[in-house]
PDB file of C-alpha atoms in Angstrom:
ATOM      1  CA  MET A   1      10.794 163.897  31.955  1.00 60.00           C
ATOM      2  CA  SER A   2      10.942 163.390  27.896  1.00 60.00           C
ATOM      3  CA  LYS A   3      14.388 162.706  25.961  1.00 60.00           C
ATOM      4  CA  TYR A   4      13.544 166.467  24.636  1.00 59.00           C
ATOM      5  CA  TYR A   5      14.327 167.807  28.104  1.00 58.00           C
ATOM      6  CA  LEU A   6      16.749 166.058  28.984  1.00 60.00           C
ATOM      7  CA  ASN A   7      18.593 167.275  26.214  1.00 87.00           C
ATOM      8  CA  TYR A   8      17.460 170.956  27.225  1.00 90.00           C
ATOM      9  CA  LEU A   9      18.846 170.049  30.535  1.00 94.00           C
ATOM     10  CA  ASP A  10      22.318 169.533  28.903  1.00 95.00           C
ATOM     11  CA  GLU A  11      22.201 172.474  27.143  1.00 95.00           C
ATOM     12  CA  LEU A  12      22.222 174.899  29.745  1.00 96.00           C
ATOM     13  CA  GLU A  13      24.432 172.483  32.204  1.00 97.00           C
ATOM     14  CA  SER A  14      27.005 173.034  28.878  1.00 96.00           C
ATOM     15  CA  GLU A  15      26.246 177.030  28.565  1.00 96.00           C
ATOM     16  CA  ALA A  16      26.843 177.313  32.528  1.00 97.00           C
ATOM     17  CA  ILE A  17      29.869 175.444  32.292  1.00 97.00           C
ATOM     18  CA  TYR A  18      31.520 177.241  29.648  1.00 96.00           C
ATOM     19  CA  ILE A  19      30.852 180.535  32.176  1.00 95.00           C
ATOM     20  CA  LEU A  20      32.428 179.020  34.827  1.00 97.00           C
ATOM     21  CA  ARG A  21      35.172 177.933  32.692  1.00 97.00           C
ATOM     22  CA  GLU A  22      35.470 181.330  31.349  1.00 96.00           C
ATOM     23  CA  VAL A  23      35.531 183.211  34.981  1.00 97.00           C
ATOM     24  CA  TRP A  24      38.210 180.615  35.883  1.00 97.00           C
ATOM     25  CA  ALA A  25      39.867 181.850  32.511  1.00 95.00           C
ATOM     26  CA  GLN A  26      39.553 185.925  32.961  1.00 95.00           C
ATOM     27  CA  PHE A  27      39.871 186.668  36.267  1.00 96.00           C
ATOM     28  CA  GLN A  28      42.361 186.590  38.832  1.00 95.00           C
ATOM     29  CA  ASN A  29      40.179 185.990  41.943  1.00 96.00           C
ATOM     30  CA  PRO A  30      36.655 184.574  41.917  1.00 97.00           C
ATOM     31  CA  VAL A  31      34.677 183.411  44.173  1.00 97.00           C
ATOM     32  CA  ILE A  32      30.748 181.892  44.358  1.00 97.00           C
ATOM     33  CA  LEU A  33      28.564 183.518  46.261  1.00 96.00           C
ATOM     34  CA  PHE A  34      26.836 180.866  48.440  1.00 96.00           C
ATOM     35  CA  SER A  35      23.496 181.931  50.501  1.00 92.00           C
ATOM     36  CA  GLY A  36      22.415 177.551  50.794  1.00 93.00           C
ATOM     37  CA  GLY A  37      19.818 178.694  48.492  1.00 93.00           C
ATOM     38  CA  LYS A  38      18.708 175.942  45.510  1.00 95.00           C
ATOM     39  CA  ASP A  39      20.426 178.257  42.752  1.00 96.00           C
ATOM     40  CA  SER A  40      23.858 178.777  44.469  1.00 96.00           C
ATOM     41  CA  ILE A  41      23.541 174.830  45.606  1.00 97.00           C
ATOM     42  CA  VAL A  42      23.116 174.527  41.401  1.00 98.00           C
ATOM     43  CA  VAL A  43      25.768 176.750  40.359  1.00 98.00           C
ATOM     44  CA  THR A  44      28.463 174.898  43.363  1.00 98.00           C
ATOM     45  CA  HIS A  45      27.344 171.491  41.850  1.00 98.00           C
ATOM     46  CA  LEU A  46      28.005 173.020  38.330  1.00 98.00           C
ATOM     47  CA  ALA A  47      31.866 174.300  38.850  1.00 98.00           C
ATOM     48  CA  LYS A  48      32.228 170.794  40.509  1.00 97.00           C
ATOM     49  CA  LYS A  49      31.822 169.208  37.444  1.00 97.00           C
ATOM     50  CA  ALA A  50      33.224 172.263  35.490  1.00 97.00           C
ATOM     51  CA  PHE A  51      36.800 171.439  37.363  1.00 97.00           C
ATOM     52  CA  TYR A  52      36.531 167.872  37.450  1.00 96.00           C
ATOM     53  CA  PRO A  53      38.175 165.510  38.937  1.00 95.00           C
ATOM     54  CA  SER A  54      40.579 169.151  40.047  1.00 95.00           C
ATOM     55  CA  ARG A  55      38.415 170.518  43.684  1.00 95.00           C
ATOM     56  CA  ILE A  56      36.040 173.450  42.752  1.00 96.00           C
ATOM     57  CA  PRO A  57      39.291 176.289  42.268  1.00 96.00           C
ATOM     58  CA  PHE A  58      37.741 179.162  44.019  1.00 94.00           C
ATOM     59  CA  PRO A  59      36.308 179.952  47.506  1.00 97.00           C
ATOM     60  CA  LEU A  60      32.471 180.235  48.119  1.00 98.00           C
ATOM     61  CA  MET A  61      31.762 183.758  50.111  1.00 97.00           C
ATOM     62  CA  HIS A  62      28.643 183.660  52.426  1.00 97.00           C
ATOM     63  CA  VAL A  63      27.100 187.121  53.723  1.00 94.00           C
ATOM     64  CA  ASP A  64      25.928 186.268  57.272  1.00 94.00           C
ATOM     65  CA  THR A  65      23.012 188.201  58.413  1.00 92.00           C
ATOM     66  CA  GLY A  66      22.827 186.686  61.414  1.00 91.00           C
ATOM     67  CA  HIS A  67      19.228 186.115  61.074  1.00 91.00           C
ATOM     68  CA  ASN A  68      19.602 182.539  58.582  1.00 92.00           C
ATOM     69  CA  PHE A  69      18.114 179.401  59.222  1.00 93.00           C
ATOM     70  CA  PRO A  70      19.954 177.592  60.767  1.00 93.00           C
ATOM     71  CA  GLU A  71      18.941 174.466  59.117  1.00 94.00           C
ATOM     72  CA  THR A  72      21.221 176.998  56.005  1.00 95.00           C
ATOM     73  CA  ILE A  73      24.305 177.100  58.151  1.00 95.00           C
ATOM     74  CA  LYS A  74      23.863 173.483  58.951  1.00 96.00           C
ATOM     75  CA  PHE A  75      24.261 172.928  55.154  1.00 96.00           C
ATOM     76  CA  ARG A  76      26.301 175.139  54.427  1.00 96.00           C
ATOM     77  CA  ASP A  77      29.365 173.867  56.616  1.00 97.00           C
ATOM     78  CA  ASP A  78      28.565 170.512  55.814  1.00 96.00           C
ATOM     79  CA  LEU A  79      28.587 171.263  51.771  1.00 96.00           C
ATOM     80  CA  ILE A  80      32.150 172.829  52.524  1.00 96.00           C
ATOM     81  CA  GLU A  81      33.757 169.923  54.968  1.00 95.00           C
ATOM     82  CA  SER A  82      32.382 167.709  51.725  1.00 94.00           C
ATOM     83  CA  HIS A  83      33.275 169.742  48.972  1.00 94.00           C
ATOM     84  CA  GLY A  84      37.062 170.669  50.540  1.00 94.00           C
ATOM     85  CA  VAL A  85      36.857 174.401  49.306  1.00 96.00           C
ATOM     86  CA  GLN A  86      37.590 176.946  51.851  1.00 96.00           C
ATOM     87  CA  LEU A  87      34.762 179.757  52.811  1.00 97.00           C
ATOM     88  CA  ILE A  88      34.906 183.197  53.294  1.00 97.00           C
ATOM     89  CA  VAL A  89      32.275 184.609  55.714  1.00 97.00           C
ATOM     90  CA  GLY A  90      31.128 188.423  55.381  1.00 95.00           C
ATOM     91  CA  SER A  91      29.306 189.155  58.875  1.00 93.00           C
ATOM     92  CA  VAL A  92      26.523 191.982  58.382  1.00 93.00           C
ATOM     93  CA  GLN A  93      26.319 192.000  62.665  1.00 92.00           C
ATOM     94  CA  LYS A  94      30.170 192.576  62.357  1.00 94.00           C
ATOM     95  CA  SER A  95      28.790 196.150  59.843  1.00 93.00           C
ATOM     96  CA  ILE A  96      26.533 196.911  62.775  1.00 92.00           C
ATOM     97  CA  ASP A  97      28.641 196.879  65.856  1.00 92.00           C
ATOM     98  CA  THR A  98      31.568 198.527  63.637  1.00 93.00           C
ATOM     99  CA  GLY A  99      28.887 201.598  62.607  1.00 91.00           C
ATOM    100  CA  ARG A 100      29.416 200.321  58.741  1.00 93.00           C
ATOM    101  CA  VAL A 101      25.453 199.978  58.862  1.00 90.00           C
ATOM    102  CA  ALA A 102      22.736 201.135  61.219  1.00 88.00           C
ATOM    103  CA  GLU A 103      19.852 198.196  62.137  1.00 85.00           C
ATOM    104  CA  GLU A 104      16.306 198.827  60.679  1.00 82.00           C
ATOM    105  CA  LYS A 105      13.597 199.373  63.512  1.00 78.00           C
ATOM    106  CA  GLY A 106      10.123 198.464  63.742  1.00 70.00           C
ATOM    107  CA  LYS A 107       7.793 195.261  63.025  1.00 69.00           C
ATOM    108  CA  ASN A 108       9.136 195.009  59.452  1.00 72.00           C
ATOM    109  CA  ALA A 109      12.612 195.144  60.164  1.00 75.00           C
ATOM    110  CA  THR A 110      15.492 193.313  57.717  1.00 81.00           C
ATOM    111  CA  ARG A 111      18.838 193.006  57.845  1.00 80.00           C
ATOM    112  CA  ASN A 112      18.468 192.549  53.640  1.00 81.00           C
ATOM    113  CA  ALA A 113      19.667 195.634  52.374  1.00 83.00           C
ATOM    114  CA  LEU A 114      22.371 196.003  55.003  1.00 88.00           C
ATOM    115  CA  GLN A 115      23.970 192.529  53.315  1.00 90.00           C
ATOM    116  CA  ILE A 116      24.851 194.933  50.779  1.00 90.00           C
ATOM    117  CA  THR A 117      27.555 196.924  52.849  1.00 92.00           C
ATOM    118  CA  THR A 118      28.751 193.898  54.196  1.00 93.00           C
ATOM    119  CA  LEU A 119      29.496 192.059  50.463  1.00 92.00           C
ATOM    120  CA  LEU A 120      31.179 195.059  49.198  1.00 93.00           C
ATOM    121  CA  ASP A 121      33.538 194.993  51.938  1.00 93.00           C
ATOM    122  CA  ALA A 122      34.195 191.226  51.745  1.00 94.00           C
ATOM    123  CA  ILE A 123      35.219 191.925  47.925  1.00 93.00           C
ATOM    124  CA  GLU A 124      37.166 194.652  48.612  1.00 93.00           C
ATOM    125  CA  GLU A 125      39.230 192.871  51.623  1.00 94.00           C
ATOM    126  CA  HIS A 126      39.287 190.012  49.889  1.00 95.00           C
ATOM    127  CA  LYS A 127      40.273 191.449  46.217  1.00 95.00           C
ATOM    128  CA  VAL A 128      37.853 189.421  44.547  1.00 95.00           C
ATOM    129  CA  ASP A 129      37.417 190.808  40.989  1.00 94.00           C
ATOM    130  CA  CYS A 130      34.763 188.226  39.791  1.00 95.00           C
ATOM    131  CA  ALA A 131      31.583 187.470  42.367  1.00 96.00           C
ATOM    132  CA  ILE A 132      29.645 184.245  40.312  1.00 96.00           C
ATOM    133  CA  GLY A 133      25.863 184.357  41.378  1.00 94.00           C
ATOM    134  CA  GLY A 134      23.119 181.873  41.411  1.00 92.00           C
ATOM    135  CA  GLY A 135      20.838 184.624  39.521  1.00 89.00           C
ATOM    136  CA  ARG A 136      18.355 184.188  36.921  1.00 90.00           C
ATOM    137  CA  ARG A 137      16.866 186.345  34.592  1.00 85.00           C
ATOM    138  CA  ASP A 138      13.127 184.633  35.145  1.00 85.00           C
ATOM    139  CA  GLU A 139      13.357 185.208  38.667  1.00 79.00           C
ATOM    140  CA  GLU A 140      12.728 189.102  38.513  1.00 72.00           C
ATOM    141  CA  LYS A 141      12.203 192.016  36.617  1.00 71.00           C
ATOM    142  CA  ALA A 142      15.128 193.632  37.529  1.00 69.00           C
ATOM    143  CA  ARG A 143      17.580 190.356  36.828  1.00 69.00           C
ATOM    144  CA  ALA A 144      15.937 189.998  33.411  1.00 73.00           C
ATOM    145  CA  LYS A 145      18.519 192.795  32.654  1.00 76.00           C
ATOM    146  CA  GLU A 146      21.420 191.218  33.721  1.00 82.00           C
ATOM    147  CA  ARG A 147      24.036 189.768  31.231  1.00 85.00           C
ATOM    148  CA  PHE A 148      26.067 186.872  31.857  1.00 86.00           C
ATOM    149  CA  PHE A 149      29.229 188.727  32.591  1.00 91.00           C
ATOM    150  CA  SER A 150      27.436 192.433  34.522  1.00 88.00           C
ATOM    151  CA  HIS A 151      30.022 194.745  35.326  1.00 87.00           C
ATOM    152  CA  ARG A 152      30.286 196.815  38.916  1.00 87.00           C
ATOM    153  CA  ASP A 153      31.961 200.168  38.859  1.00 84.00           C
ATOM    154  CA  ASP A 154      34.677 200.822  41.704  1.00 80.00           C
ATOM    155  CA  PHE A 155      31.473 201.939  43.772  1.00 76.00           C
ATOM    156  CA  GLY A 156      30.149 198.101  43.580  1.00 74.00           C
ATOM    157  CA  GLN A 157      27.569 199.665  41.979  1.00 83.00           C
ATOM    158  CA  TRP A 158      25.708 198.087  38.571  1.00 79.00           C
ATOM    159  CA  ASP A 159      24.656 200.224  35.905  1.00 79.00           C
ATOM    160  CA  PRO A 160      21.928 198.454  33.068  1.00 78.00           C
ATOM    161  CA  LYS A 161      22.175 200.876  30.559  1.00 76.00           C
ATOM    162  CA  ASN A 162      26.471 200.461  30.759  1.00 78.00           C
ATOM    163  CA  GLN A 163      26.511 196.569  30.640  1.00 83.00           C
ATOM    164  CA  ARG A 164      28.843 194.754  27.624  1.00 83.00           C
ATOM    165  CA  PRO A 165      27.432 193.377  24.647  1.00 84.00           C
ATOM    166  CA  GLU A 166      27.734 189.562  24.592  1.00 83.00           C
ATOM    167  CA  LEU A 167      27.487 189.113  20.912  1.00 83.00           C
ATOM    168  CA  TRP A 168      28.039 185.425  20.066  1.00 82.00           C
ATOM    169  CA  ASN A 169      28.971 184.290  23.800  1.00 84.00           C
ATOM    170  CA  ILE A 170      31.540 186.553  23.343  1.00 87.00           C
ATOM    171  CA  LEU A 171      32.531 187.667  26.879  1.00 90.00           C
ATOM    172  CA  ASN A 172      34.734 190.591  28.084  1.00 84.00           C
ATOM    173  CA  GLY A 173      36.021 190.627  31.722  1.00 83.00           C
ATOM    174  CA  LYS A 174      38.316 193.524  31.285  1.00 85.00           C
ATOM    175  CA  HIS A 175      37.971 195.960  34.235  1.00 86.00           C
ATOM    176  CA  PHE A 176      40.090 198.825  35.870  1.00 82.00           C
ATOM    177  CA  GLU A 177      41.756 198.696  39.438  1.00 85.00           C
ATOM    178  CA  GLY A 178      38.602 198.811  41.823  1.00 85.00           C
ATOM    179  CA  GLU A 179      36.312 197.443  39.129  1.00 86.00           C
ATOM    180  CA  HIS A 180      34.359 194.310  39.610  1.00 90.00           C
ATOM    181  CA  PHE A 181      32.122 191.607  37.877  1.00 90.00           C
ATOM    182  CA  ARG A 182      29.493 189.480  38.995  1.00 93.00           C
ATOM    183  CA  ALA A 183      29.005 185.967  36.244  1.00 94.00           C
ATOM    184  CA  PHE A 184      25.367 184.629  36.384  1.00 94.00           C
ATOM    185  CA  PRO A 185      26.235 181.227  35.000  1.00 96.00           C
ATOM    186  CA  ILE A 186      22.571 179.704  35.010  1.00 95.00           C
ATOM    187  CA  SER A 187      21.102 183.222  33.874  1.00 93.00           C
ATOM    188  CA  ASN A 188      18.731 181.578  31.362  1.00 93.00           C
ATOM    189  CA  TRP A 189      17.745 178.577  33.468  1.00 95.00           C
ATOM    190  CA  THR A 190      13.977 178.627  34.737  1.00 92.00           C
ATOM    191  CA  GLU A 191      12.794 177.741  38.271  1.00 92.00           C
ATOM    192  CA  MET A 192      11.854 174.506  36.543  1.00 93.00           C
ATOM    193  CA  ASP A 193      15.222 174.262  35.193  1.00 95.00           C
ATOM    194  CA  VAL A 194      16.694 174.771  38.135  1.00 96.00           C
ATOM    195  CA  TRP A 195      14.401 171.731  40.133  1.00 96.00           C
ATOM    196  CA  ASN A 196      14.011 169.610  36.901  1.00 95.00           C
ATOM    197  CA  TYR A 197      18.224 169.850  36.984  1.00 96.00           C
ATOM    198  CA  ILE A 198      18.234 168.971  41.008  1.00 97.00           C
ATOM    199  CA  LEU A 199      16.394 166.023  40.304  1.00 96.00           C
ATOM    200  CA  ARG A 200      18.105 164.293  37.240  1.00 95.00           C
ATOM    201  CA  GLU A 201      21.344 164.963  39.637  1.00 96.00           C
ATOM    202  CA  ASN A 202      19.960 164.190  42.523  1.00 96.00           C
ATOM    203  CA  ILE A 203      21.102 167.234  44.189  1.00 97.00           C
ATOM    204  CA  SER A 204      21.356 167.425  47.926  1.00 96.00           C
ATOM    205  CA  ILE A 205      19.418 170.357  49.279  1.00 96.00           C
ATOM    206  CA  PRO A 206      18.295 172.145  52.851  1.00 96.00           C
ATOM    207  CA  SER A 207      14.954 170.495  54.411  1.00 95.00           C
ATOM    208  CA  LEU A 208      13.986 173.607  54.572  1.00 96.00           C
ATOM    209  CA  TYR A 209      12.848 173.232  50.481  1.00 96.00           C
ATOM    210  CA  TYR A 210      10.634 169.933  51.508  1.00 96.00           C
ATOM    211  CA  ALA A 211       6.991 170.321  52.977  1.00 96.00           C
ATOM    212  CA  HIS A 212       7.113 169.930  57.390  1.00 96.00           C
ATOM    213  CA  GLU A 213       5.328 171.148  60.086  1.00 96.00           C
ATOM    214  CA  ARG A 214       6.285 174.639  61.642  1.00 95.00           C
ATOM    215  CA  LYS A 215       5.269 177.399  63.799  1.00 95.00           C
ATOM    216  CA  VAL A 216       4.168 180.350  61.517  1.00 94.00           C
ATOM    217  CA  VAL A 217       2.148 183.223  61.701  1.00 93.00           C
ATOM    218  CA  TRP A 218       0.690 185.122  58.336  1.00 93.00           C
ATOM    219  CA  ARG A 219       1.892 188.686  57.523  1.00 87.00           C
ATOM    220  CA  GLN A 220       1.937 189.438  54.071  1.00 82.00           C
ATOM    221  CA  GLN A 221       0.442 187.087  52.591  1.00 83.00           C
ATOM    222  CA  SER A 222       2.738 184.297  53.678  1.00 87.00           C
ATOM    223  CA  TRP A 223       3.544 181.981  56.460  1.00 93.00           C
ATOM    224  CA  ILE A 224       6.440 183.576  58.506  1.00 92.00           C
ATOM    225  CA  PRO A 225       8.325 181.080  60.419  1.00 93.00           C
ATOM    226  CA  VAL A 226       8.257 182.122  64.450  1.00 92.00           C
ATOM    227  CA  SER A 227      11.942 182.581  66.013  1.00 89.00           C
ATOM    228  CA  GLU A 228      13.942 184.479  67.853  1.00 87.00           C
ATOM    229  CA  HIS A 229      14.319 187.280  65.512  1.00 85.00           C
ATOM    230  CA  LEU A 230      10.340 187.759  64.584  1.00 85.00           C
ATOM    231  CA  LYS A 231       8.713 190.702  66.265  1.00 84.00           C
ATOM    232  CA  LEU A 232       4.895 189.911  67.058  1.00 85.00           C
ATOM    233  CA  GLU A 233       2.267 191.733  67.297  1.00 83.00           C
ATOM    234  CA  GLU A 234      -0.683 191.706  69.739  1.00 83.00           C
ATOM    235  CA  THR A 235      -3.340 190.593  66.510  1.00 87.00           C
ATOM    236  CA  GLU A 236      -1.027 187.969  65.378  1.00 87.00           C
ATOM    237  CA  THR A 237      -1.430 184.218  66.216  1.00 91.00           C
ATOM    238  CA  ILE A 238       0.759 181.359  65.639  1.00 93.00           C
ATOM    239  CA  GLU A 239      -0.398 178.494  63.883  1.00 94.00           C
ATOM    240  CA  THR A 240       1.107 175.014  63.329  1.00 96.00           C
ATOM    241  CA  LYS A 241       1.132 174.315  59.308  1.00 95.00           C
ATOM    242  CA  LYS A 242       3.069 171.939  56.855  1.00 97.00           C
ATOM    243  CA  ILE A 243       4.615 174.584  54.785  1.00 95.00           C
ATOM    244  CA  ARG A 244       7.634 174.450  52.463  1.00 95.00           C
ATOM    245  CA  PHE A 245       9.931 177.722  51.315  1.00 93.00           C
ATOM    246  CA  ARG A 246      10.441 178.153  47.575  1.00 91.00           C
ATOM    247  CA  THR A 247      13.228 180.460  48.384  1.00 87.00           C
ATOM    248  CA  LEU A 248      15.330 181.027  51.399  1.00 88.00           C
ATOM    249  CA  GLY A 249      16.410 184.176  52.643  1.00 85.00           C
ATOM    250  CA  ASP A 250      16.409 185.522  56.312  1.00 87.00           C
ATOM    251  CA  ILE A 251      14.435 183.537  58.881  1.00 89.00           C
ATOM    252  CA  THR A 252      12.291 187.426  59.220  1.00 86.00           C
ATOM    253  CA  ILE A 253      11.292 188.207  55.392  1.00 85.00           C
ATOM    254  CA  THR A 254      11.217 184.623  53.874  1.00 89.00           C
ATOM    255  CA  GLY A 255       7.423 183.102  53.484  1.00 89.00           C
ATOM    256  CA  GLY A 256       6.250 180.102  53.375  1.00 92.00           C
ATOM    257  CA  ILE A 257       3.524 177.964  51.260  1.00 93.00           C
ATOM    258  CA  GLU A 258       0.893 175.322  52.478  1.00 94.00           C
ATOM    259  CA  SER A 259       2.102 171.990  50.677  1.00 94.00           C
ATOM    260  CA  ASP A 260       2.617 168.628  50.942  1.00 95.00           C
ATOM    261  CA  ALA A 261       5.314 168.791  48.489  1.00 95.00           C
ATOM    262  CA  ASP A 262       8.106 166.200  50.472  1.00 95.00           C
ATOM    263  CA  SER A 263       9.899 164.644  47.844  1.00 96.00           C
ATOM    264  CA  LEU A 264      12.098 165.959  44.991  1.00 96.00           C
ATOM    265  CA  GLU A 265       9.488 164.301  42.143  1.00 96.00           C
ATOM    266  CA  LYS A 266       6.330 166.242  44.460  1.00 95.00           C
ATOM    267  CA  ILE A 267       8.084 169.521  44.329  1.00 95.00           C
ATOM    268  CA  VAL A 268       8.748 169.132  40.262  1.00 94.00           C
ATOM    269  CA  ALA A 269       4.971 168.815  40.004  1.00 94.00           C
ATOM    270  CA  GLU A 270       3.843 171.534  42.598  1.00 94.00           C
ATOM    271  CA  VAL A 271       5.831 174.034  40.833  1.00 92.00           C
ATOM    272  CA  SER A 272       5.078 172.978  37.478  1.00 90.00           C
ATOM    273  CA  ALA A 273       1.397 174.689  38.467  1.00 88.00           C
ATOM    274  CA  MET A 274       2.275 177.562  40.607  1.00 84.00           C
ATOM    275  CA  LYS A 275       1.269 180.699  38.885  1.00 75.00           C
ATOM    276  CA  GLN A 276       3.213 183.305  40.950  1.00 75.00           C
ATOM    277  CA  THR A 277       6.693 184.075  41.215  1.00 69.00           C
ATOM    278  CA  GLU A 278       9.062 182.237  44.143  1.00 69.00           C
ATOM    279  CA  ARG A 279      10.192 185.325  44.978  1.00 52.00           C
ATOM    280  CA  GLY A 280       6.463 186.643  45.634  1.00 53.00           C
ATOM    281  CA  ASN A 281       6.785 185.402  49.613  1.00 53.00           C
ATOM    282  CA  ARG A 282       9.971 187.256  50.425  1.00 48.00           C
ATOM    283  CA  SER A 283       8.616 190.684  51.906  1.00 48.00           C
ATOM    284  CA  ASP A 284      11.579 192.849  51.094  1.00 50.00           C
ATOM    285  CA  ASP A 285      10.543 192.704  47.360  1.00 47.00           C
ATOM    286  CA  LYS A 286       7.385 193.714  48.110  1.00 46.00           C
ATOM    287  CA  ARG A 287       8.801 197.256  49.455  1.00 46.00           C
ATOM    288  CA  SER A 288       8.547 198.913  46.799  1.00 47.00           C
ATOM    289  CA  GLU A 289       7.948 197.689  42.857  1.00 52.00           C
ATOM    290  CA  THR A 290      11.547 198.461  42.115  1.00 53.00           C
ATOM    291  CA  ALA A 291      13.019 197.357  45.514  1.00 56.00           C
ATOM    292  CA  MET A 292      15.341 194.634  43.783  1.00 51.00           C
ATOM    293  CA  GLU A 293      16.543 197.197  41.228  1.00 53.00           C
ATOM    294  CA  ASP A 294      17.128 199.802  43.828  1.00 57.00           C
ATOM    295  CA  ARG A 295      19.268 197.263  46.023  1.00 52.00           C
ATOM    296  CA  LYS A 296      21.297 195.912  42.847  1.00 51.00           C
ATOM    297  CA  ARG A 297      22.184 199.887  41.824  1.00 53.00           C
ATOM    298  CA  GLN A 298      23.550 199.774  45.092  1.00 54.00           C
ATOM    299  CA  GLY A 299      25.454 196.260  44.774  1.00 50.00           C
ATOM    300  CA  TYR A 300      23.668 194.192  45.792  1.00 62.00           C
ATOM    301  CA  PHE A 301      24.012 190.537  44.177  1.00 59.00           C
TER     302      PHE A 301
END
């Protein structure tokens, strides 16, 4: 890694720390939205740096769909214990049980969209006025429209045409009762930046990101892991493949790629040669051309 790139990572780190400190300065009750994926892990690491030697001053909030990878939940719990921070969990299963949302049916059913109601309920219950996320503008065209401070109305909805200007990085977090903000400290990072930063900082990540053997089926142009939640078709064959995951979501919708990248150095080399976006293996994003933006308008991350 060149000296120039190290300096570039330093600039990105400084910008992200500035955003995190602005959140703490402007809001009363912020949280970090923690999925257990690499981006939220990096945001948590940056928050640790931003307020060192004190502990991270706000809780982590996880929306638990009930269809998580077991490895993700273990990693989350270990991180909470090691960092000594509070964990807030919003349960999609509870939202289903109480009639707040209805479970999808069919082969490609997912709980991904159900997270919206659970998240907004948790934000209201805990009086959260800013939820810090790991969204990056390079991930998807809807996320490219985001600002560092992204306003949400009193219904938790996002209007891309009603975002506030951020000239000279002056951030405006003023809001009325019932409204809140999402903050995205690593908006200007790319997937390569994230991996190079993880490598440089030697940040622990779930084992799912490393190549490993797993039972999978080929569905929607991806290797979907076999689990108790996956409904198999008669024509589908279970195979054992050496795969890894570029992004983590529900176990039912997150596709893996065949890979031999079993170290951070190999992951960085592999990602540098990729032509497909990391979310190309997420079946929930393939439902329509505007799938992500539709969810974001309703209150998604």
